[in-house]
Short mmCIF file of C-alpha atoms and ligand atoms in Angstrom, two decimals:
data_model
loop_
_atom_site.label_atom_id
_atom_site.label_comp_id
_atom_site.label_asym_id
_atom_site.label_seq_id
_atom_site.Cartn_x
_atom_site.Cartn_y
_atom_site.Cartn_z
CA UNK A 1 1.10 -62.28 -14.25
CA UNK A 2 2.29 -65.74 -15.28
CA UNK A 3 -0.46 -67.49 -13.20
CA UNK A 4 -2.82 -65.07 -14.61
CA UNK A 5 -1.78 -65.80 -18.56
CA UNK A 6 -2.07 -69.49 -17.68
CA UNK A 7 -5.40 -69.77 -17.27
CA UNK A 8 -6.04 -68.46 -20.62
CA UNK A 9 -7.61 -71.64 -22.77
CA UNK A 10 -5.30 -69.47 -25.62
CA UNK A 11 -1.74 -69.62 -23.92
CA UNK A 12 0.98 -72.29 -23.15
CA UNK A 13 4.02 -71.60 -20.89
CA UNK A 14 7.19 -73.41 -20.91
CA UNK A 15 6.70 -77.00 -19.73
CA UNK A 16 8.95 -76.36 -16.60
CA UNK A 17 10.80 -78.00 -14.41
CA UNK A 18 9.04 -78.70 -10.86
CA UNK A 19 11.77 -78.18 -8.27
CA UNK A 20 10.74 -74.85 -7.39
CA UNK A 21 7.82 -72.23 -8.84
CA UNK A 22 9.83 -70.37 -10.89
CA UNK A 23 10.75 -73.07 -13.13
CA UNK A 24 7.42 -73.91 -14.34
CA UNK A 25 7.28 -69.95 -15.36
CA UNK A 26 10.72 -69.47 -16.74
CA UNK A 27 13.01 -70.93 -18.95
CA UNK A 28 16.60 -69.88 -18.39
CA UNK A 29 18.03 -71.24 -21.83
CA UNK A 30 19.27 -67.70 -22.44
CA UNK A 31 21.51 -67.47 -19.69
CA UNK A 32 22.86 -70.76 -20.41
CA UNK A 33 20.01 -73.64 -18.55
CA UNK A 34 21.46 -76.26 -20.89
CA UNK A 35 25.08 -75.36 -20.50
CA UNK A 36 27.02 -72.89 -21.31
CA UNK A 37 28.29 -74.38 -24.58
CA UNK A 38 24.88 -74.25 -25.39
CA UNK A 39 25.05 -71.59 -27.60
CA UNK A 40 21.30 -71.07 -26.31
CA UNK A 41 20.72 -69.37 -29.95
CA UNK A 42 18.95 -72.31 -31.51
CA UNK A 43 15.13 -71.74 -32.06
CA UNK A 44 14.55 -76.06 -32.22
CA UNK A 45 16.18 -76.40 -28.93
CA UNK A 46 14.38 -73.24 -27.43
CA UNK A 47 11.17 -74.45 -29.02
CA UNK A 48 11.58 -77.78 -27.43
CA UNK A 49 10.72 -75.87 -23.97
CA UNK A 50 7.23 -75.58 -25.08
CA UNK A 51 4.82 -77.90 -25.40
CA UNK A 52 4.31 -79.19 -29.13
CA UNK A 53 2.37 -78.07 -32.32
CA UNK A 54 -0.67 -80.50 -30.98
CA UNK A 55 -1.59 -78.34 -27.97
CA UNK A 56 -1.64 -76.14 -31.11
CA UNK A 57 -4.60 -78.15 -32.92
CA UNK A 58 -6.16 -78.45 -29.63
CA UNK A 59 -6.35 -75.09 -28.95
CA UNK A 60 -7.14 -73.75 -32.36
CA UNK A 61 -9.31 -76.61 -33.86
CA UNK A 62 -10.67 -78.62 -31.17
CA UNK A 63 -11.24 -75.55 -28.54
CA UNK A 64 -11.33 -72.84 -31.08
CA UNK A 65 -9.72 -70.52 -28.79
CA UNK A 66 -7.87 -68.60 -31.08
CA UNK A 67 -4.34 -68.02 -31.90
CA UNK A 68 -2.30 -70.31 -30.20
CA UNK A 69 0.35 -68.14 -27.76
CA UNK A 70 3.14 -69.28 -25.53
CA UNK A 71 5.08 -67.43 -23.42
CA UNK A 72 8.84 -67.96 -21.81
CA UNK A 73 8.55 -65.60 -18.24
CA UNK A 74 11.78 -65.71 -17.86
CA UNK A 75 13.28 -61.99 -16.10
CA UNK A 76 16.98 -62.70 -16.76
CA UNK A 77 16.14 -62.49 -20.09
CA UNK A 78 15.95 -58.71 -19.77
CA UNK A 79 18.47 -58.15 -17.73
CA UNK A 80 21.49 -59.89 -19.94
CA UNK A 81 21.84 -57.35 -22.85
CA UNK A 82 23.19 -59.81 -25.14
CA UNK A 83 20.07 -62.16 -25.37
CA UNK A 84 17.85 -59.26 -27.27
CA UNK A 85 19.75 -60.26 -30.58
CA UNK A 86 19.53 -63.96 -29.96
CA UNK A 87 15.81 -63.81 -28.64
CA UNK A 88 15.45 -61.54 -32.01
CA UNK A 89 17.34 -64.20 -34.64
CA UNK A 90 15.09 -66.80 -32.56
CA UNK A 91 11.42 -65.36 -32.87
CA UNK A 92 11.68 -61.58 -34.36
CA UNK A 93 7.90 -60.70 -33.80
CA UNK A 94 8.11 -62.25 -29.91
CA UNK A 95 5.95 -59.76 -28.24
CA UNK A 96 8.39 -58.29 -25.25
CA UNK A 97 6.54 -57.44 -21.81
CA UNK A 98 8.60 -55.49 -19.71
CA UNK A 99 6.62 -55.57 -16.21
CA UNK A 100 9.39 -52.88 -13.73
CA UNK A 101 8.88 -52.55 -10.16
CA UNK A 102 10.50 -49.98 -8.19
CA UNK A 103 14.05 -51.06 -8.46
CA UNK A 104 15.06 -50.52 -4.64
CA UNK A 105 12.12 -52.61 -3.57
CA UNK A 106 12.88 -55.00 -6.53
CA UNK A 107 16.46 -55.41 -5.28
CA UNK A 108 15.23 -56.46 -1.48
CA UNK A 109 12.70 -58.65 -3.07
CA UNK A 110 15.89 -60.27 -5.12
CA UNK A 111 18.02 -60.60 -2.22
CA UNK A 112 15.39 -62.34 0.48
CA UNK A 113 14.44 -64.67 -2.40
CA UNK A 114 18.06 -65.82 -2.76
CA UNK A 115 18.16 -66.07 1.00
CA UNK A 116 15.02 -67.76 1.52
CA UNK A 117 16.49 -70.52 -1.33
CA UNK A 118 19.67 -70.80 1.05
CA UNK A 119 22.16 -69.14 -1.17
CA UNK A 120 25.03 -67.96 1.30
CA UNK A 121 25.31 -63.98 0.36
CA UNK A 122 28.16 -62.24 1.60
CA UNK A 123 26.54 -59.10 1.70
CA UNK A 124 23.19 -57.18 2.47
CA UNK A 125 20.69 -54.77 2.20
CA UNK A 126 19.70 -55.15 5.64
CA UNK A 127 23.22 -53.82 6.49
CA UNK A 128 23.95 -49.97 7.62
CA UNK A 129 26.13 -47.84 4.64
CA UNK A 130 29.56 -48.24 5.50
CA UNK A 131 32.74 -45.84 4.06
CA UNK A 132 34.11 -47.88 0.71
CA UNK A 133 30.66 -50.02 0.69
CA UNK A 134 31.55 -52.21 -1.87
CA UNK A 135 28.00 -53.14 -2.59
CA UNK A 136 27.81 -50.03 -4.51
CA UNK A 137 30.65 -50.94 -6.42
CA UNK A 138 30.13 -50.66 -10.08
CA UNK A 139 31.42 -54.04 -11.70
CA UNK A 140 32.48 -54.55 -15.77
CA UNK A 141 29.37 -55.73 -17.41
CA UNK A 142 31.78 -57.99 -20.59
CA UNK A 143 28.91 -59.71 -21.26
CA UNK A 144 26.63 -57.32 -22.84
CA UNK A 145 27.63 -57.43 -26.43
CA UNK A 146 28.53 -61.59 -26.88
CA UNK A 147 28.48 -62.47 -29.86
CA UNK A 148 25.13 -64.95 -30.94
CA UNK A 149 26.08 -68.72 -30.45
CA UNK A 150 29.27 -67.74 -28.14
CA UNK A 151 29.92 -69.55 -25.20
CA UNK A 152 28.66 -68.12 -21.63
CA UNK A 153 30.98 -67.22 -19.39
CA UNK A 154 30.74 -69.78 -16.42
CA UNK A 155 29.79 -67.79 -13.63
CA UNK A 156 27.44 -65.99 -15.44
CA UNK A 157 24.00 -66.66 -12.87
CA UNK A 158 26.80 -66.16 -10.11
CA UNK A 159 27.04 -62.74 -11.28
CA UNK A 160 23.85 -61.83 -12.64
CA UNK A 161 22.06 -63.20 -8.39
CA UNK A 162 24.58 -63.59 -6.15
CA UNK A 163 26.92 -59.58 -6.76
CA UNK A 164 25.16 -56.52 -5.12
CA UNK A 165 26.10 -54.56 -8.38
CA UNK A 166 24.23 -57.75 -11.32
CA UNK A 167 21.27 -57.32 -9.21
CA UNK A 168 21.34 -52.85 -9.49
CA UNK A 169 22.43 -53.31 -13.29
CA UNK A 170 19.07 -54.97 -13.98
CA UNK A 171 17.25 -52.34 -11.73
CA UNK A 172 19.05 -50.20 -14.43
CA UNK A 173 15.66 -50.16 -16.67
CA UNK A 174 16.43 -47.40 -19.37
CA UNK A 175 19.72 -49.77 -20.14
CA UNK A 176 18.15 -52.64 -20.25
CA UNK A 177 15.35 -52.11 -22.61
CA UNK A 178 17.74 -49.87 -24.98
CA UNK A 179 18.92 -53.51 -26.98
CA UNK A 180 15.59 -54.63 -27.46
CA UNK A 181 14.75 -51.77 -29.11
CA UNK A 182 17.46 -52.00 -31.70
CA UNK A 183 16.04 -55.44 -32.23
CA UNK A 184 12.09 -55.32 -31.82
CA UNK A 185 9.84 -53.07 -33.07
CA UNK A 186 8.35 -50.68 -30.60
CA UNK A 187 4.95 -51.72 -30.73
CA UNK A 188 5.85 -55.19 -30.20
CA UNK A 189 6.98 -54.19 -26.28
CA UNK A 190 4.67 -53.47 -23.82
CA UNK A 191 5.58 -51.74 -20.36
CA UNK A 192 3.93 -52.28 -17.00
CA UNK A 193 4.32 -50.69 -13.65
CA UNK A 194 4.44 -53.55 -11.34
CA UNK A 195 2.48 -51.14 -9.17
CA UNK A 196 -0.20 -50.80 -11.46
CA UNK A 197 -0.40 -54.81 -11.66
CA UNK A 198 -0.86 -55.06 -7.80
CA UNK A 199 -3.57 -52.41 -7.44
CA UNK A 200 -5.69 -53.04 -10.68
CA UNK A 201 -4.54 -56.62 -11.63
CA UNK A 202 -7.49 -57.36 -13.48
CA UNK A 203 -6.97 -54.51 -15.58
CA UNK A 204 -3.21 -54.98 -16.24
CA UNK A 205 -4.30 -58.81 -16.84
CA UNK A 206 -7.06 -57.59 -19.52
CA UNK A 207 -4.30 -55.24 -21.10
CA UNK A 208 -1.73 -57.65 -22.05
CA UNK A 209 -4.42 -60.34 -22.99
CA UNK A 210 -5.21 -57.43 -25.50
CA UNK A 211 -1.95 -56.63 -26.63
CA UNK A 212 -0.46 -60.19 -26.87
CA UNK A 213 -3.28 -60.88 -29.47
CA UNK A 214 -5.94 -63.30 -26.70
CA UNK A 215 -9.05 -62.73 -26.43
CA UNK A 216 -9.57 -61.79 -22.86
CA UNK A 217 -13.24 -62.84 -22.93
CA UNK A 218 -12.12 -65.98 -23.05
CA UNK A 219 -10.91 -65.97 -19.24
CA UNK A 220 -13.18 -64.90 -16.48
CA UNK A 221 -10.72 -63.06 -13.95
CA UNK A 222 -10.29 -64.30 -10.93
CA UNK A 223 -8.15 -63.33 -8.09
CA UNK A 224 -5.04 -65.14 -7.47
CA UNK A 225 -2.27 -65.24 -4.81
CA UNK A 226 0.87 -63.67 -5.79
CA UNK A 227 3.33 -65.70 -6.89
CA UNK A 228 6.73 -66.02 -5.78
CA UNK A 229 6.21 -64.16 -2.90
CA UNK A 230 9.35 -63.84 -0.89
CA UNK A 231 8.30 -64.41 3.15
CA UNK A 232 10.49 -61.26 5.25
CA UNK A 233 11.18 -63.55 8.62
CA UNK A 234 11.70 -59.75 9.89
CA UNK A 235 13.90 -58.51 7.46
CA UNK A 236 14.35 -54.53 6.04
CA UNK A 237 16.07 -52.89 4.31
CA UNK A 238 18.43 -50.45 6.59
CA UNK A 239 16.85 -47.08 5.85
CA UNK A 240 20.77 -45.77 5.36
CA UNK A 241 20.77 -48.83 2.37
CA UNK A 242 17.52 -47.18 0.76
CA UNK A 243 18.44 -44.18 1.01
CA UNK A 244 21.81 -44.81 -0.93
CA UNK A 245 19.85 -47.30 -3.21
CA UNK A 246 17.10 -44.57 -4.24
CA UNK A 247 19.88 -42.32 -4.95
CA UNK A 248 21.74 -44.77 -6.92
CA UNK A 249 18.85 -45.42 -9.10
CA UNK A 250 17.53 -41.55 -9.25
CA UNK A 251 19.15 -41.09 -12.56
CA UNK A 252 18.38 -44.41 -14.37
CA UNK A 253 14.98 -43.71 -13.27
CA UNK A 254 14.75 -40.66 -14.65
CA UNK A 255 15.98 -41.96 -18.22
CA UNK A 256 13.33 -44.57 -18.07
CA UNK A 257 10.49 -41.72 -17.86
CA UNK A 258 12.12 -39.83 -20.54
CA UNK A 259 13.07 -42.90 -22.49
CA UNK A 260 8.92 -44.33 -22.29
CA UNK A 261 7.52 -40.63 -21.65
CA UNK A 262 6.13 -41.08 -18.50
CA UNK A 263 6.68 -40.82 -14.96
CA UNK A 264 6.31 -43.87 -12.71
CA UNK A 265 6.94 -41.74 -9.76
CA UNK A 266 9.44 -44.03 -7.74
CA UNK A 267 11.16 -42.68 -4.80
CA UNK A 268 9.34 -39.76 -5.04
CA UNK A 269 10.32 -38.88 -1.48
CA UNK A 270 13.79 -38.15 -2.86
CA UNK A 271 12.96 -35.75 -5.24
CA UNK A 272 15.65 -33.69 -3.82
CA UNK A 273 18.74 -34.59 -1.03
CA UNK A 274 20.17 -32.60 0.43
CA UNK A 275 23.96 -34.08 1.65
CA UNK A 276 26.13 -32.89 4.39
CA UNK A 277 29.41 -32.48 2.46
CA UNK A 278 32.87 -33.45 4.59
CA UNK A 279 33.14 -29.36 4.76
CA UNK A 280 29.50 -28.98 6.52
CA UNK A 281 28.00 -27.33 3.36
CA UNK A 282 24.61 -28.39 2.72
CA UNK A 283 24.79 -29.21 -1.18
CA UNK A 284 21.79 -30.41 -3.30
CA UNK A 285 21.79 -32.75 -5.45
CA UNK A 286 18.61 -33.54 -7.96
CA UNK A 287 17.63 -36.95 -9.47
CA UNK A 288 18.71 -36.32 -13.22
CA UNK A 289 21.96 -34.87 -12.50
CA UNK A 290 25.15 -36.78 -13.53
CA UNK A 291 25.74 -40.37 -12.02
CA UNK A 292 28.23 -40.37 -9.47
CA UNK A 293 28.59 -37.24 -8.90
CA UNK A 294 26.31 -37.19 -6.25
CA UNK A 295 27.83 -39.31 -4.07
CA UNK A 296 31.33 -37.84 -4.52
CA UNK A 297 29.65 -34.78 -2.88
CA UNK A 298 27.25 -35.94 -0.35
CA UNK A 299 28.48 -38.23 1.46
CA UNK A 300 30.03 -37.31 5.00
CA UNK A 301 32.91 -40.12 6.99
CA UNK A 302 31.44 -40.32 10.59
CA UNK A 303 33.23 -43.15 12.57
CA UNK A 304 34.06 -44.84 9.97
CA UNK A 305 30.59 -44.74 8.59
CA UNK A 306 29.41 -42.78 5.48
CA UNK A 307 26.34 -40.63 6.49
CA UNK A 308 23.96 -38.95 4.22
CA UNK A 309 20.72 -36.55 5.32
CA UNK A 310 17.58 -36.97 2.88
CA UNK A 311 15.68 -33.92 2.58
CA UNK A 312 12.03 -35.18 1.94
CA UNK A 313 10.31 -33.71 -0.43
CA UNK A 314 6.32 -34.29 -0.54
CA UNK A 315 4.66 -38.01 -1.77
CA UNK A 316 6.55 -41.29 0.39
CA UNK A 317 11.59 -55.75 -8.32
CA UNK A 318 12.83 -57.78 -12.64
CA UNK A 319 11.29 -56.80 -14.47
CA UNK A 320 11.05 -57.75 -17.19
CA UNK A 321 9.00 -60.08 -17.13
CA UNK A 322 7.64 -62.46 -20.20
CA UNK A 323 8.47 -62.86 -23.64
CA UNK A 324 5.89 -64.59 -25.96
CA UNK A 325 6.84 -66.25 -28.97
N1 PPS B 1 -0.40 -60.28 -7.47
C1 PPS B 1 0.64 -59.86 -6.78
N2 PPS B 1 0.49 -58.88 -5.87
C2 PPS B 1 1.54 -58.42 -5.15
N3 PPS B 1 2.80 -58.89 -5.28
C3 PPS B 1 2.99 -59.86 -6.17
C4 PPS B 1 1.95 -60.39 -6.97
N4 PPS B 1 2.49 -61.36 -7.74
C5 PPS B 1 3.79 -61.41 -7.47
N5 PPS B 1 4.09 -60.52 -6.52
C6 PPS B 1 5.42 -60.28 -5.96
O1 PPS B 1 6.38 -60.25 -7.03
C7 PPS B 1 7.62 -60.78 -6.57
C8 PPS B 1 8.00 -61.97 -7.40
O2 PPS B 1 8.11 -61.53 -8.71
P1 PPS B 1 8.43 -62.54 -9.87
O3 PPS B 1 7.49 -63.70 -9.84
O4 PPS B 1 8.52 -61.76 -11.12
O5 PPS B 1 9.82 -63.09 -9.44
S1 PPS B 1 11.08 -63.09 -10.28
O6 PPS B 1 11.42 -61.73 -10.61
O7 PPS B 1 10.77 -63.88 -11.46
O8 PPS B 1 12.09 -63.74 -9.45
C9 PPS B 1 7.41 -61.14 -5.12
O9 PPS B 1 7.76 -59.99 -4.40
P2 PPS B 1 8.31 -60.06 -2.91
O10 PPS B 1 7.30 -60.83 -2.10
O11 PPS B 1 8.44 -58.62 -2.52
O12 PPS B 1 9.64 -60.74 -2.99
C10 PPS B 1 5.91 -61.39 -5.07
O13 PPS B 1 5.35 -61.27 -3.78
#
């Protein structure tokens, strides 16, 4: 989507770094790019990502393009709760697109990107469910209500890429949105099935050109490759590691339909699982029903590994994505 908004004559990104592709896309000064003492609650120093007020002239006097728009596609900046009331102090009519992908297949994509950039994770999806799996392990989030102009904690992008449980909080989509719509109004946010995007991109594109205020006849589509795409080298996901994963995100998933009123249909093949409990009784356990609980039913020890049985029912990422200011 990024590559897409750039070739609108209309809309700036950040002038990024060049070190790798996603810095030319997104900032990071909310989870702390210029140091964690930054503050990163300053609209001057967050303005001085963008290029200046003459790309401005140029694009509203000289090319008469319209309204000058520039956008920050920066996905951390949804998943840190704290940054909706700075991002709000900083530029309260920002118009939020939220762009979700299936959060199981967003969570593989997260890890072989980290892997392909040579970050050393101790754990992975590609790894059978074991009894205790600690990737599963729920972990404090003490950073979702800092304080504007507070200090980040240190280890903050540690955290947020490198712990099994940073990378399911943001896959956590209901949760996520919830502070930026204490602090934006609602038709301000836009939100876009990543699957939508990939099959009908020129759509989706046409959409958000609408909605951010650009006039999309100003930008012949054209086909582009996608960006950021993470090579496999032969990796998958274990199908034990989905199969936990869609159940872990069954019930946030189900608060994000109700929450936007509408079903994006993810992981429909585990509408319902059935578990083999430790006593051999087949219980069932449905998508909305109370976090946690499932697994304290369904899950069976077999040598040392914890086994559960997916009954399939019918049918077979974040994030976030941009925020324009
Ligand atoms: N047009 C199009 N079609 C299909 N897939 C696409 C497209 N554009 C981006 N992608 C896939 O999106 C993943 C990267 O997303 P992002 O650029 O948002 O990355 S990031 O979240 O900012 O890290 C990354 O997913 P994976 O390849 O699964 O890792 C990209 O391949």
């Amino acid at each position: 989507m990024a590559n897409h908004l750039h070739r609108h004559p209309a809309i700036s990104g950040i002038d990024g770094l060049t070190w790798h592709e996603a810095l030319s896309k997104e900032s990071h000064f909310f989870s702390g790019g210029l140091g964690r003492h930054s503050g990163a609650s300053s609209a001057a120093i967050y303005r001085s990502y963008f290029p200046t007020v003459l790309q401005r002239w140029w694009v509203e006097r000289v090319k008469r393009a319209g309204k000058w728009l520039c956008f920050d596609a920066c996905p951390v900046i949804a998943c840190l709760d704290f940054t909706a009331d700075r991002l709000a102090a900083i530029s309260p009519n920002a118009k939020l697109i939220f762009m979700m992908r299936d959060p199981v297949q967003g969570a593989f994509s997260a890890e072989i990107m980290m892997r392909n950039l040579g970050v050393p994770l101790s754990w992975s999806w590609t790894e059978d469910v074991a009894a205790g799996d600690t990737r599963f392990a729920e972990s404090p989030d003490d950073v979702a209500t800092l304080p504007p102009g507070a200090a980040l904690p240190e280890d903050l992008n540690q955290r947020l890429y490198f712990s099994p449980y940073g990378l399911l909080r943001c896959g956590h989509y209901a949760d996520r949105i919830a502070p930026f719509l204490r602090h934006f109004k609602r038709e301000n946010m836009m939100f876009i099935d990543f699957a939508d995007f990939t099959s009908n991109t020129e759509g989706v594109v046409r959409e958000v050109l609408q909605f951010v205020g650009a006039d999309p006849s100003l930008m012949p589509f054209k086909a582009l490759p996608p960006g950021m795409q993470g090579e496999r080298r032969g990796r998958q996901m274990h199908p034990s590691c989905k199969r936990k994963l869609r159940l872990h995100f069954a019930e946030p998933n189900q608060r994000l339909y109700a929450l936007l009123g509408r079903d994006f249909g993810w992981g429909s093949d585990v509408v319902r699982s059935a578990y083999v409990t430790a006593g051999g009784t087949a219980a069932l356990a449905l998508p909305g029903s109370q976090k946690g609980k499932d697994e304290a039913v369904g899950h069976q020890q077999q040598g040392g590994k914890e086994v559960s049985i997916a009954a399939v029912a019918g049918g077979t990422k974040s994030v976030p994505l941009a925020a324009m200011v």
